């Protein structure tokens, strides 16, 4: 019979899986904590009300006995009778007792046992004359008169039991519905989360199967799952871009490494065949070493890129004075610029700082300055500028070279990209890609402006001006 039910309703068991889900267990735990909290809250309310009533009763008894103790004996007895006559609820107790304990006036049958005289109000039991032999819980205060009599004023505090009953009813009527609502909310959230997880699982399986264009579902709003889905979709987008780029990087690496290695092999092979002297062998070895060095340069640059893209250097960020750093870069490249008859100048009038890795930032700027000098003809000019705009600090390198076209702005940032006009220029095509990786690590923005001459900018937005989606991350590096 059970098998038939499962066959007819294959989703019946799956629909009740939410009971064993973590969401439902958390909801059950929250409901339990809520129940404990409500019990503690109502207990606290009961204790506070009880203490308040007792304190109010004690103050009232202290005022009453202080007033009656000042009256003469005859007026004192009349005041007690008037006090008891006005008690329509029957909660007032009063009495005057002789030094031998005999009752002289009031509605108290006897002097309460254990009642301390000339002391603050206390909790004792007292019995009325009518009906007799029925003890009541009271707060009482006693004072000995100059003539030896004992004046006692008391009040029934059994009403605190009524408060306890009211609090208990409120707890029962409030706790049970709240507990049920928590369980229902937990069940609904669990089922909803289970459906979302199943849909995410299906889409992730399609991504694993090779559909890199698939994305997780999300809705517009501030729902945490949607925010997470947006972040994960961004990660998938980066992964798709990286995988597509990786498909061509392998061929580029093989091509760029094969050329110097082939040259080194041919040089060694020819040297072994044709070299007839030590000098010829040394020349062959030097050419082979140069080819191997070129291959090692490519490998070192690739390892450097991998290190930067893995963000291993972000833990060592500190305050970097950009004005000093740019002057240092200018001092390094000034002799090289003079050899090409290029005017290299730096304009850093403001002392501006940024949070980042000084060595990496110098590496990025030196790559840009090196490219500017390399592609600027003799008699040209290269300017290094440090600017402060409305919401960001900008490092700008401007040269009078041939510039980069609008079509090549994205291409020049790819690994091993070399345009036709760069074929005869030394290099491996990783400089700008390295700059882009350093800029991305710091959360900055790299901009290449097309046109005559080349203008490249590294902008560091202020934290309050950074976009929450897709913009630089203020956690990674911030302007100060």
CSV table of C-alpha atoms in Angstrom, one decimal:
chain,number,residue,atom,x,y,z
A,1,UNK,CA,0.0,0.0,0.0
A,2,UNK,CA,2.8,2.4,0.9
A,3,UNK,CA,4.6,1.5,-2.3
A,4,UNK,CA,1.4,2.4,-4.3
A,5,UNK,CA,1.2,5.8,-2.6
A,6,UNK,CA,4.8,6.5,-3.3
A,7,UNK,CA,4.4,5.5,-7.0
A,8,UNK,CA,1.2,7.6,-7.3
A,9,UNK,CA,2.7,10.6,-5.6
A,10,UNK,CA,6.5,10.5,-6.2
A,11,UNK,CA,6.8,14.1,-5.0
A,12,UNK,CA,5.0,13.5,-1.8
A,13,UNK,CA,8.1,12.5,0.1
A,14,UNK,CA,10.1,15.3,-1.4
A,15,UNK,CA,7.6,17.9,-0.3
A,16,UNK,CA,8.2,16.9,3.3
A,17,UNK,CA,11.9,17.0,3.1
A,18,UNK,CA,11.9,20.6,4.4
A,19,UNK,CA,11.3,19.2,7.9
A,20,UNK,CA,14.8,17.9,7.8
A,21,UNK,CA,16.3,21.0,6.2
A,22,UNK,CA,18.5,23.4,8.1
A,23,UNK,CA,16.1,26.3,7.5
A,24,UNK,CA,13.3,24.5,9.3
A,25,UNK,CA,15.6,23.4,12.1
A,26,UNK,CA,16.7,27.0,12.5
A,27,UNK,CA,13.1,28.1,12.5
A,28,UNK,CA,12.3,25.5,15.2
A,29,UNK,CA,15.3,26.7,17.2
A,30,UNK,CA,14.2,30.3,16.8
A,31,UNK,CA,10.7,29.3,17.9
A,32,UNK,CA,12.1,27.6,21.0
A,33,UNK,CA,14.3,30.6,21.8
A,34,UNK,CA,11.2,32.9,21.3
A,35,UNK,CA,9.2,30.7,23.7
A,36,UNK,CA,12.0,30.9,26.3
A,37,UNK,CA,12.3,34.7,25.7
A,38,UNK,CA,8.5,35.2,26.2
A,39,UNK,CA,8.5,33.1,29.3
A,40,UNK,CA,11.4,35.2,30.7
A,41,UNK,CA,9.7,38.4,29.6
A,42,UNK,CA,6.4,37.6,31.2
A,43,UNK,CA,8.3,36.4,34.3
A,44,UNK,CA,10.2,39.7,34.4
A,45,UNK,CA,7.0,41.7,34.0
A,46,UNK,CA,5.4,39.7,36.8
A,47,UNK,CA,8.4,40.3,39.2
A,48,UNK,CA,8.6,44.0,38.3
A,49,UNK,CA,4.8,44.5,38.9
A,50,UNK,CA,4.9,42.5,42.1
A,51,UNK,CA,7.9,44.5,43.4
A,52,UNK,CA,6.2,47.7,42.3
A,53,UNK,CA,3.0,46.9,44.2
A,54,UNK,CA,4.9,45.8,47.3
A,55,UNK,CA,7.0,49.0,47.3
A,56,UNK,CA,3.9,51.1,46.8
A,57,UNK,CA,2.2,49.2,49.6
A,58,UNK,CA,5.2,49.8,51.9
A,59,UNK,CA,5.2,53.5,51.2
A,60,UNK,CA,1.5,53.7,51.9
A,61,UNK,CA,1.8,51.8,55.2
A,62,UNK,CA,4.7,53.9,56.3
A,63,UNK,CA,2.7,57.1,55.7
A,64,UNK,CA,-0.4,55.8,57.5
A,65,UNK,CA,1.4,54.5,60.6
A,66,UNK,CA,3.5,57.7,60.8
A,67,UNK,CA,0.3,59.7,60.7
A,68,UNK,CA,-1.6,57.6,63.2
A,69,UNK,CA,1.3,57.4,65.6
A,70,UNK,CA,1.1,61.2,66.1
A,71,UNK,CA,-2.5,61.1,67.2
A,72,UNK,CA,-3.7,60.9,70.8
A,73,UNK,CA,-5.0,57.5,72.0
A,74,UNK,CA,-8.7,58.4,71.6
A,75,UNK,CA,-8.3,59.9,68.1
A,76,UNK,CA,-5.9,57.0,67.2
A,77,UNK,CA,-8.6,54.5,67.8
A,78,UNK,CA,-11.2,56.5,65.9
A,79,UNK,CA,-8.8,56.9,63.0
A,80,UNK,CA,-8.3,53.1,62.9
A,81,UNK,CA,-12.1,52.6,62.8
A,82,UNK,CA,-12.5,55.2,60.0
A,83,UNK,CA,-9.7,53.6,58.1
A,84,UNK,CA,-11.2,50.2,58.2
A,85,UNK,CA,-14.7,51.5,57.5
A,86,UNK,CA,-13.5,53.0,54.2
A,87,UNK,CA,-12.0,49.7,53.1
A,88,UNK,CA,-14.6,48.4,50.6
A,89,UNK,CA,-12.3,45.7,49.2
A,90,UNK,CA,-11.5,44.2,52.6
A,91,UNK,CA,-7.7,44.4,52.1
A,92,UNK,CA,-6.8,46.7,55.0
A,93,UNK,CA,-5.7,45.4,58.4
A,94,UNK,CA,-5.1,47.5,61.5
A,95,UNK,CA,-4.9,47.0,65.2
A,96,UNK,CA,-3.7,48.3,68.5
A,97,UNK,CA,-2.3,45.8,71.0
A,98,UNK,CA,-1.4,46.2,74.6
A,99,UNK,CA,2.0,45.5,76.0
A,100,UNK,CA,0.8,42.0,76.9
A,101,UNK,CA,-0.4,41.3,73.3
A,102,UNK,CA,-4.1,41.8,74.0
A,103,UNK,CA,-6.1,43.4,71.2
A,104,UNK,CA,-7.4,46.8,72.1
A,105,UNK,CA,-8.8,47.9,68.7
A,106,UNK,CA,-8.9,47.1,65.0
A,107,UNK,CA,-9.8,44.0,62.9
A,108,UNK,CA,-6.7,42.0,63.5
A,109,UNK,CA,-7.3,38.9,65.7
A,110,UNK,CA,-3.8,38.9,67.1
A,111,UNK,CA,-0.4,40.4,66.7
A,112,UNK,CA,1.2,38.7,63.7
A,113,UNK,CA,3.9,36.2,64.7
A,114,UNK,CA,7.4,37.2,63.7
A,115,UNK,CA,6.5,40.8,63.1
A,116,UNK,CA,9.4,43.1,64.1
A,117,UNK,CA,8.4,46.3,65.9
A,118,UNK,CA,9.8,49.6,64.8
A,119,UNK,CA,11.2,48.1,61.6
A,120,UNK,CA,10.4,48.5,57.9
A,121,UNK,CA,7.4,46.8,56.4
A,122,UNK,CA,7.6,43.0,56.3
A,123,UNK,CA,5.7,40.1,54.8
A,124,UNK,CA,3.8,38.1,57.5
A,125,UNK,CA,0.5,36.3,57.9
A,126,UNK,CA,-2.4,37.9,59.8
A,127,UNK,CA,-5.9,36.8,60.7
A,128,UNK,CA,-9.0,39.0,60.9
A,129,UNK,CA,-11.5,39.0,63.7
A,130,UNK,CA,-14.3,38.3,61.2
A,131,UNK,CA,-14.0,35.6,59.8
A,132,UNK,CA,-11.7,34.2,62.4
A,133,UNK,CA,-8.9,31.6,62.0
A,134,UNK,CA,-8.2,32.5,58.3
A,135,UNK,CA,-4.7,33.7,57.7
A,136,UNK,CA,-3.9,36.2,54.9
A,137,UNK,CA,-0.5,37.1,53.4
A,138,UNK,CA,0.0,40.8,54.2
A,139,UNK,CA,2.6,43.5,54.3
A,140,UNK,CA,2.7,44.9,57.8
A,141,UNK,CA,4.5,47.5,59.8
A,142,UNK,CA,4.4,47.9,63.6
A,143,UNK,CA,5.3,50.8,65.9
A,144,UNK,CA,5.5,50.9,69.7
A,145,UNK,CA,3.7,53.9,71.2
A,146,UNK,CA,5.0,55.8,74.2
A,147,UNK,CA,2.4,54.2,76.5
A,148,UNK,CA,3.7,50.6,75.6
A,149,UNK,CA,0.9,49.8,73.1
A,150,UNK,CA,1.8,48.4,69.6
A,151,UNK,CA,0.2,50.0,66.6
A,152,UNK,CA,0.0,47.7,63.5
A,153,UNK,CA,-1.0,48.7,60.0
A,154,UNK,CA,-1.1,46.0,57.3
A,155,UNK,CA,-2.5,45.4,53.8
A,156,UNK,CA,-3.4,42.2,51.9
A,157,UNK,CA,-1.0,41.3,49.1
A,158,UNK,CA,-2.9,38.3,47.7
A,159,UNK,CA,-3.7,40.4,44.7
A,160,UNK,CA,-0.3,39.5,43.3
A,161,UNK,CA,-1.6,36.0,42.8
A,162,UNK,CA,-4.3,37.5,40.6
A,163,UNK,CA,-1.6,39.3,38.6
A,164,UNK,CA,0.3,35.9,38.2
A,165,UNK,CA,-2.9,34.3,36.9
A,166,UNK,CA,-3.4,37.2,34.4
A,167,UNK,CA,0.2,37.0,33.3
A,168,UNK,CA,-0.1,33.2,32.9
A,169,UNK,CA,-3.2,33.5,30.7
A,170,UNK,CA,-1.5,36.2,28.6
A,171,UNK,CA,1.5,33.9,28.2
A,172,UNK,CA,-0.6,31.0,27.1
A,173,UNK,CA,-2.6,33.0,24.6
A,174,UNK,CA,0.5,34.8,23.2
A,175,UNK,CA,3.1,32.0,23.2
A,176,UNK,CA,1.2,29.2,21.4
A,177,UNK,CA,0.1,31.3,18.4
A,178,UNK,CA,3.6,32.8,18.1
A,179,UNK,CA,5.2,29.4,18.3
A,180,UNK,CA,2.9,28.1,15.6
A,181,UNK,CA,3.5,31.2,13.4
A,182,UNK,CA,7.2,30.7,13.7
A,183,UNK,CA,6.9,27.0,12.6
A,184,UNK,CA,4.7,27.9,9.7
A,185,UNK,CA,7.1,30.7,8.7
A,186,UNK,CA,10.0,28.3,9.0
A,187,UNK,CA,8.3,25.7,6.9
A,188,UNK,CA,7.4,28.3,4.2
A,189,UNK,CA,11.0,29.6,4.1
A,190,UNK,CA,12.4,26.1,4.0
A,191,UNK,CA,10.2,25.1,1.1
A,192,UNK,CA,11.0,28.4,-0.7
A,193,UNK,CA,14.7,27.9,-0.1
A,194,UNK,CA,14.5,24.3,-1.2
A,195,UNK,CA,12.9,25.3,-4.5
A,196,UNK,CA,15.6,28.0,-5.0
A,197,UNK,CA,18.3,25.6,-4.3
A,198,UNK,CA,16.9,23.0,-6.8
A,199,UNK,CA,16.7,25.7,-9.5
A,200,UNK,CA,20.2,26.8,-8.8
A,201,UNK,CA,21.4,23.3,-8.8
A,202,UNK,CA,19.9,22.7,-12.2
A,203,UNK,CA,21.4,25.8,-13.7
A,204,UNK,CA,24.8,25.0,-12.1
A,205,UNK,CA,24.7,21.5,-13.6
A,206,UNK,CA,24.1,23.2,-17.1
A,207,UNK,CA,27.1,25.4,-16.4
A,208,UNK,CA,29.2,22.4,-15.5
A,209,UNK,CA,28.0,20.7,-18.7
A,210,UNK,CA,29.6,23.5,-20.7
A,211,UNK,CA,26.8,26.2,-21.0
A,212,UNK,CA,28.9,29.1,-19.8
A,213,UNK,CA,26.1,31.6,-20.7
A,214,UNK,CA,23.8,30.2,-18.1
A,215,UNK,CA,23.2,32.4,-15.0
A,216,UNK,CA,21.5,32.0,-11.6
A,217,UNK,CA,18.0,33.4,-11.2
A,218,UNK,CA,17.5,36.5,-9.1
A,219,UNK,CA,14.8,39.2,-8.5
A,220,UNK,CA,15.3,42.9,-8.3
A,221,UNK,CA,15.4,44.1,-4.7
A,222,UNK,CA,17.4,43.8,-1.5
A,223,UNK,CA,16.8,40.1,-0.9
A,224,UNK,CA,20.0,38.4,0.3
A,225,UNK,CA,19.7,35.5,-2.1
A,226,UNK,CA,19.2,37.8,-5.1
A,227,UNK,CA,22.3,39.8,-4.0
A,228,UNK,CA,24.3,36.6,-3.7
A,229,UNK,CA,23.0,35.5,-7.2
A,230,UNK,CA,24.1,38.8,-8.7
A,231,UNK,CA,27.6,38.4,-7.2
A,232,UNK,CA,27.8,34.8,-8.4
A,233,UNK,CA,26.6,35.8,-11.8
A,234,UNK,CA,29.3,38.4,-11.9
A,235,UNK,CA,31.8,35.6,-11.0
A,236,UNK,CA,30.4,33.4,-13.7
A,237,UNK,CA,30.8,36.3,-16.2
A,238,UNK,CA,34.4,36.7,-15.2
A,239,UNK,CA,35.0,33.0,-15.4
A,240,UNK,CA,33.4,32.9,-18.9
A,241,UNK,CA,35.7,35.7,-20.0
A,242,UNK,CA,38.7,34.1,-18.5
A,243,UNK,CA,38.0,30.7,-20.0
A,244,UNK,CA,37.4,32.2,-23.4
A,245,UNK,CA,40.6,34.2,-23.1
A,246,UNK,CA,42.4,31.1,-21.8
A,247,UNK,CA,41.5,29.2,-25.0
A,248,UNK,CA,43.7,31.5,-27.0
A,249,UNK,CA,46.3,32.2,-24.4
A,250,UNK,CA,47.8,28.7,-24.7
A,251,UNK,CA,48.4,29.1,-28.4
A,252,UNK,CA,49.8,32.6,-27.8
A,253,UNK,CA,52.2,31.3,-25.2
A,254,UNK,CA,53.3,28.4,-27.4
A,255,UNK,CA,53.8,30.7,-30.4
A,256,UNK,CA,55.8,33.3,-28.4
A,257,UNK,CA,58.0,30.7,-26.7
A,258,UNK,CA,58.5,28.7,-29.8
A,259,UNK,CA,60.2,31.5,-31.7
A,260,UNK,CA,63.1,32.2,-29.3
A,261,UNK,CA,63.5,28.6,-28.4
A,262,UNK,CA,63.6,27.6,-32.2
A,263,UNK,CA,66.2,30.4,-32.7
A,264,UNK,CA,68.3,29.1,-29.8
A,265,UNK,CA,68.1,25.5,-31.1
A,266,UNK,CA,69.1,26.5,-34.7
A,267,UNK,CA,71.9,28.7,-33.4
A,268,UNK,CA,73.3,25.8,-31.3
A,269,UNK,CA,72.9,23.3,-34.1
A,270,UNK,CA,74.7,25.6,-36.6
A,271,UNK,CA,77.4,26.4,-34.1
A,272,UNK,CA,78.0,22.7,-33.5
A,273,UNK,CA,78.3,22.1,-37.2
A,274,UNK,CA,80.2,25.2,-38.5
A,275,UNK,CA,82.1,26.7,-35.5
A,276,UNK,CA,85.8,26.2,-35.8
A,277,UNK,CA,87.1,28.4,-33.0
A,278,UNK,CA,86.5,29.2,-29.4
A,279,UNK,CA,85.3,32.8,-30.3
A,280,UNK,CA,82.7,31.4,-32.7
A,281,UNK,CA,81.4,29.0,-30.1
A,282,UNK,CA,81.1,31.9,-27.6
A,283,UNK,CA,79.2,33.9,-30.1
A,284,UNK,CA,76.9,31.0,-30.7
A,285,UNK,CA,76.4,30.5,-26.9
A,286,UNK,CA,75.7,34.2,-26.5
A,287,UNK,CA,73.0,34.1,-29.2
A,288,UNK,CA,71.5,30.9,-27.6
A,289,UNK,CA,71.5,32.5,-24.1
A,290,UNK,CA,69.7,35.6,-25.5
A,291,UNK,CA,67.0,33.4,-27.0
A,292,UNK,CA,66.6,31.5,-23.7
A,293,UNK,CA,66.6,34.8,-21.8
A,294,UNK,CA,63.7,36.0,-24.0
A,295,UNK,CA,61.8,32.9,-23.2
A,296,UNK,CA,62.5,33.3,-19.5
A,297,UNK,CA,61.3,36.9,-19.7
A,298,UNK,CA,58.0,35.7,-21.1
A,299,UNK,CA,57.6,33.0,-18.3
A,300,UNK,CA,58.6,35.5,-15.6
A,301,UNK,CA,56.0,38.0,-16.8
A,302,UNK,CA,53.3,35.3,-16.9
A,303,UNK,CA,54.2,34.3,-13.3
A,304,UNK,CA,54.1,37.9,-12.3
A,305,UNK,CA,50.7,38.3,-13.8
A,306,UNK,CA,49.4,35.2,-12.0
A,307,UNK,CA,50.8,36.5,-8.7
A,308,UNK,CA,49.1,39.8,-9.1
A,309,UNK,CA,45.8,38.4,-10.3
A,310,UNK,CA,45.7,36.1,-7.3
A,311,UNK,CA,45.9,39.2,-5.1
A,312,UNK,CA,48.7,37.8,-3.0
A,313,UNK,CA,50.1,41.3,-2.5
A,314,UNK,CA,46.9,43.0,-1.2
A,315,UNK,CA,47.8,42.2,2.4
A,316,UNK,CA,50.8,44.5,2.3
A,317,UNK,CA,49.0,47.7,1.2
A,318,UNK,CA,50.1,50.9,2.8
A,319,UNK,CA,50.1,54.7,2.2
A,320,UNK,CA,51.9,55.5,-1.0
A,321,UNK,CA,52.9,59.2,-1.7
A,322,UNK,CA,52.2,59.5,-5.5
A,323,UNK,CA,54.0,62.8,-6.0
A,324,UNK,CA,57.3,61.2,-4.7
A,325,UNK,CA,56.7,58.0,-6.7
A,326,UNK,CA,56.2,59.8,-10.0
A,327,UNK,CA,59.4,62.0,-9.5
A,328,UNK,CA,61.3,58.7,-8.8
A,329,UNK,CA,60.0,57.2,-12.0
A,330,UNK,CA,60.9,60.4,-13.9
A,331,UNK,CA,64.5,60.2,-12.5
A,332,UNK,CA,64.8,56.5,-13.7
A,333,UNK,CA,63.7,57.2,-17.2
A,334,UNK,CA,65.2,60.6,-17.8
A,335,UNK,CA,68.5,59.3,-19.2
A,336,UNK,CA,66.7,56.9,-21.5
A,337,UNK,CA,64.5,59.8,-22.8
A,338,UNK,CA,67.5,62.0,-23.3
A,339,UNK,CA,69.2,59.3,-25.5
A,340,UNK,CA,66.1,59.5,-27.8
A,341,UNK,CA,66.0,63.3,-27.6
A,342,UNK,CA,62.6,63.1,-25.9
A,343,UNK,CA,61.5,65.7,-23.3
A,344,UNK,CA,60.3,63.8,-20.2
A,345,UNK,CA,58.6,66.0,-17.5
A,346,UNK,CA,56.6,65.4,-14.4
A,347,UNK,CA,53.9,67.7,-13.0
A,348,UNK,CA,53.0,66.8,-9.4
A,349,UNK,CA,52.1,70.1,-7.7
A,350,UNK,CA,49.9,68.5,-5.0
A,351,UNK,CA,51.0,66.0,-2.4
A,352,UNK,CA,48.5,63.2,-2.9
A,353,UNK,CA,48.5,59.8,-1.3
A,354,UNK,CA,46.9,56.5,-2.1
A,355,UNK,CA,46.6,53.2,-0.3
A,356,UNK,CA,48.2,50.4,-2.2
A,357,UNK,CA,51.4,48.5,-2.9
A,358,UNK,CA,54.2,50.9,-3.7
A,359,UNK,CA,56.3,48.4,-5.7
A,360,UNK,CA,53.3,47.4,-7.9
A,361,UNK,CA,52.2,50.9,-8.5
A,362,UNK,CA,55.8,51.8,-9.6
A,363,UNK,CA,55.8,48.8,-11.9
A,364,UNK,CA,52.5,49.9,-13.5
A,365,UNK,CA,53.7,53.5,-14.0
A,366,UNK,CA,57.1,52.5,-15.3
A,367,UNK,CA,55.4,50.2,-17.9
A,368,UNK,CA,53.3,53.1,-19.1
A,369,UNK,CA,56.2,55.5,-19.2
A,370,UNK,CA,58.4,52.9,-20.9
A,371,UNK,CA,55.8,52.4,-23.6
A,372,UNK,CA,55.4,56.1,-24.1
A,373,UNK,CA,59.1,56.6,-24.6
A,374,UNK,CA,59.4,53.5,-26.8
A,375,UNK,CA,56.6,54.6,-29.2
A,376,UNK,CA,57.4,58.4,-29.2
A,377,UNK,CA,59.6,59.5,-32.1
A,378,UNK,CA,62.8,61.5,-31.5
A,379,UNK,CA,62.1,65.1,-30.6
A,380,UNK,CA,58.8,64.2,-29.0
A,381,UNK,CA,57.5,64.8,-25.5
A,382,UNK,CA,56.2,62.6,-22.6
A,383,UNK,CA,54.4,64.2,-19.7
A,384,UNK,CA,53.7,62.5,-16.3
A,385,UNK,CA,50.9,64.4,-14.5
A,386,UNK,CA,49.3,64.0,-11.0
A,387,UNK,CA,45.9,65.5,-10.9
A,388,UNK,CA,43.0,65.9,-8.4
A,389,UNK,CA,39.6,65.9,-9.9
A,390,UNK,CA,36.3,66.2,-8.0
A,391,UNK,CA,36.1,62.7,-6.6
A,392,UNK,CA,39.3,61.0,-7.6
A,393,UNK,CA,43.1,61.2,-7.9
A,394,UNK,CA,44.5,60.7,-11.5
A,395,UNK,CA,47.9,59.6,-12.8
A,396,UNK,CA,48.1,60.7,-16.4
A,397,UNK,CA,50.8,59.8,-19.0
A,398,UNK,CA,50.7,61.7,-22.2
A,399,UNK,CA,53.0,61.3,-25.2
A,400,UNK,CA,53.3,62.7,-28.8
A,401,UNK,CA,53.5,59.2,-30.4
A,402,UNK,CA,51.2,57.6,-32.9
A,403,UNK,CA,48.7,56.8,-30.2
A,404,UNK,CA,46.2,53.9,-29.9
A,405,UNK,CA,43.1,53.7,-32.1
A,406,UNK,CA,39.6,53.2,-30.7
A,407,UNK,CA,39.5,49.7,-32.2
A,408,UNK,CA,42.6,48.6,-30.3
A,409,UNK,CA,41.8,50.0,-26.9
A,410,UNK,CA,40.6,46.7,-25.6
A,411,UNK,CA,42.9,44.5,-27.6
A,412,UNK,CA,46.1,46.1,-26.3
A,413,UNK,CA,45.2,44.9,-22.8
A,414,UNK,CA,45.1,41.3,-23.9
A,415,UNK,CA,48.1,39.0,-23.3
A,416,UNK,CA,50.7,38.8,-26.1
A,417,UNK,CA,48.8,41.3,-28.3
A,418,UNK,CA,51.1,43.2,-30.7
A,419,UNK,CA,49.7,45.4,-33.4
A,420,UNK,CA,51.3,45.6,-36.8
A,421,UNK,CA,53.3,48.8,-35.9
A,422,UNK,CA,54.8,47.0,-33.0
A,423,UNK,CA,56.2,44.0,-34.8
A,424,UNK,CA,59.7,45.4,-35.0
A,425,UNK,CA,59.7,46.8,-31.5
A,426,UNK,CA,61.2,44.8,-28.7
A,427,UNK,CA,58.7,43.3,-26.2
A,428,UNK,CA,56.5,40.3,-25.5
A,429,UNK,CA,53.1,42.0,-25.4
A,430,UNK,CA,52.5,41.7,-21.6
A,431,UNK,CA,53.2,45.2,-20.4
A,432,UNK,CA,49.7,46.7,-20.6
A,433,UNK,CA,48.1,43.5,-19.5
A,434,UNK,CA,50.4,43.7,-16.4
A,435,UNK,CA,49.3,47.3,-15.8
A,436,UNK,CA,45.6,46.3,-16.1
A,437,UNK,CA,46.1,43.5,-13.5
A,438,UNK,CA,47.8,45.9,-11.0
A,439,UNK,CA,45.1,48.5,-11.5
A,440,UNK,CA,42.4,45.8,-11.0
A,441,UNK,CA,44.1,44.6,-7.8
A,442,UNK,CA,44.0,48.0,-6.3
A,443,UNK,CA,40.4,48.7,-7.3
A,444,UNK,CA,41.5,51.6,-9.6
A,445,UNK,CA,40.3,52.4,-13.1
A,446,UNK,CA,42.5,52.3,-16.3
A,447,UNK,CA,41.5,54.5,-19.2
A,448,UNK,CA,43.2,54.6,-22.6
A,449,UNK,CA,42.1,57.6,-24.7
A,450,UNK,CA,42.3,57.1,-28.5
A,451,UNK,CA,43.6,59.7,-31.0
A,452,UNK,CA,46.8,61.4,-32.0
A,453,UNK,CA,49.3,60.8,-29.3
A,454,UNK,CA,48.5,58.5,-26.4
A,455,UNK,CA,46.9,59.5,-23.1
A,456,UNK,CA,46.6,56.8,-20.5
A,457,UNK,CA,45.1,57.5,-17.0
A,458,UNK,CA,45.0,55.5,-13.8
A,459,UNK,CA,42.1,56.9,-11.7
A,460,UNK,CA,41.6,56.2,-8.0
A,461,UNK,CA,38.0,57.1,-7.1
A,462,UNK,CA,37.2,58.3,-3.5
A,463,UNK,CA,35.4,55.7,-1.4
A,464,UNK,CA,32.1,57.7,-1.3
A,465,UNK,CA,32.2,58.1,-5.1
A,466,UNK,CA,32.7,54.4,-5.9
A,467,UNK,CA,29.8,52.4,-7.5
A,468,UNK,CA,28.4,49.5,-5.4
A,469,UNK,CA,28.1,47.3,-8.6
A,470,UNK,CA,30.9,46.8,-11.0
A,471,UNK,CA,33.0,49.7,-9.8
A,472,UNK,CA,36.3,49.7,-7.9
A,473,UNK,CA,36.2,48.1,-4.6
A,474,UNK,CA,36.9,50.5,-1.7
A,475,UNK,CA,38.2,47.6,0.4
A,476,UNK,CA,41.0,46.9,-1.9
A,477,UNK,CA,42.5,50.4,-2.1
A,478,UNK,CA,41.3,53.8,-1.2
A,479,UNK,CA,42.5,57.4,-1.7
A,480,UNK,CA,43.5,59.2,1.4
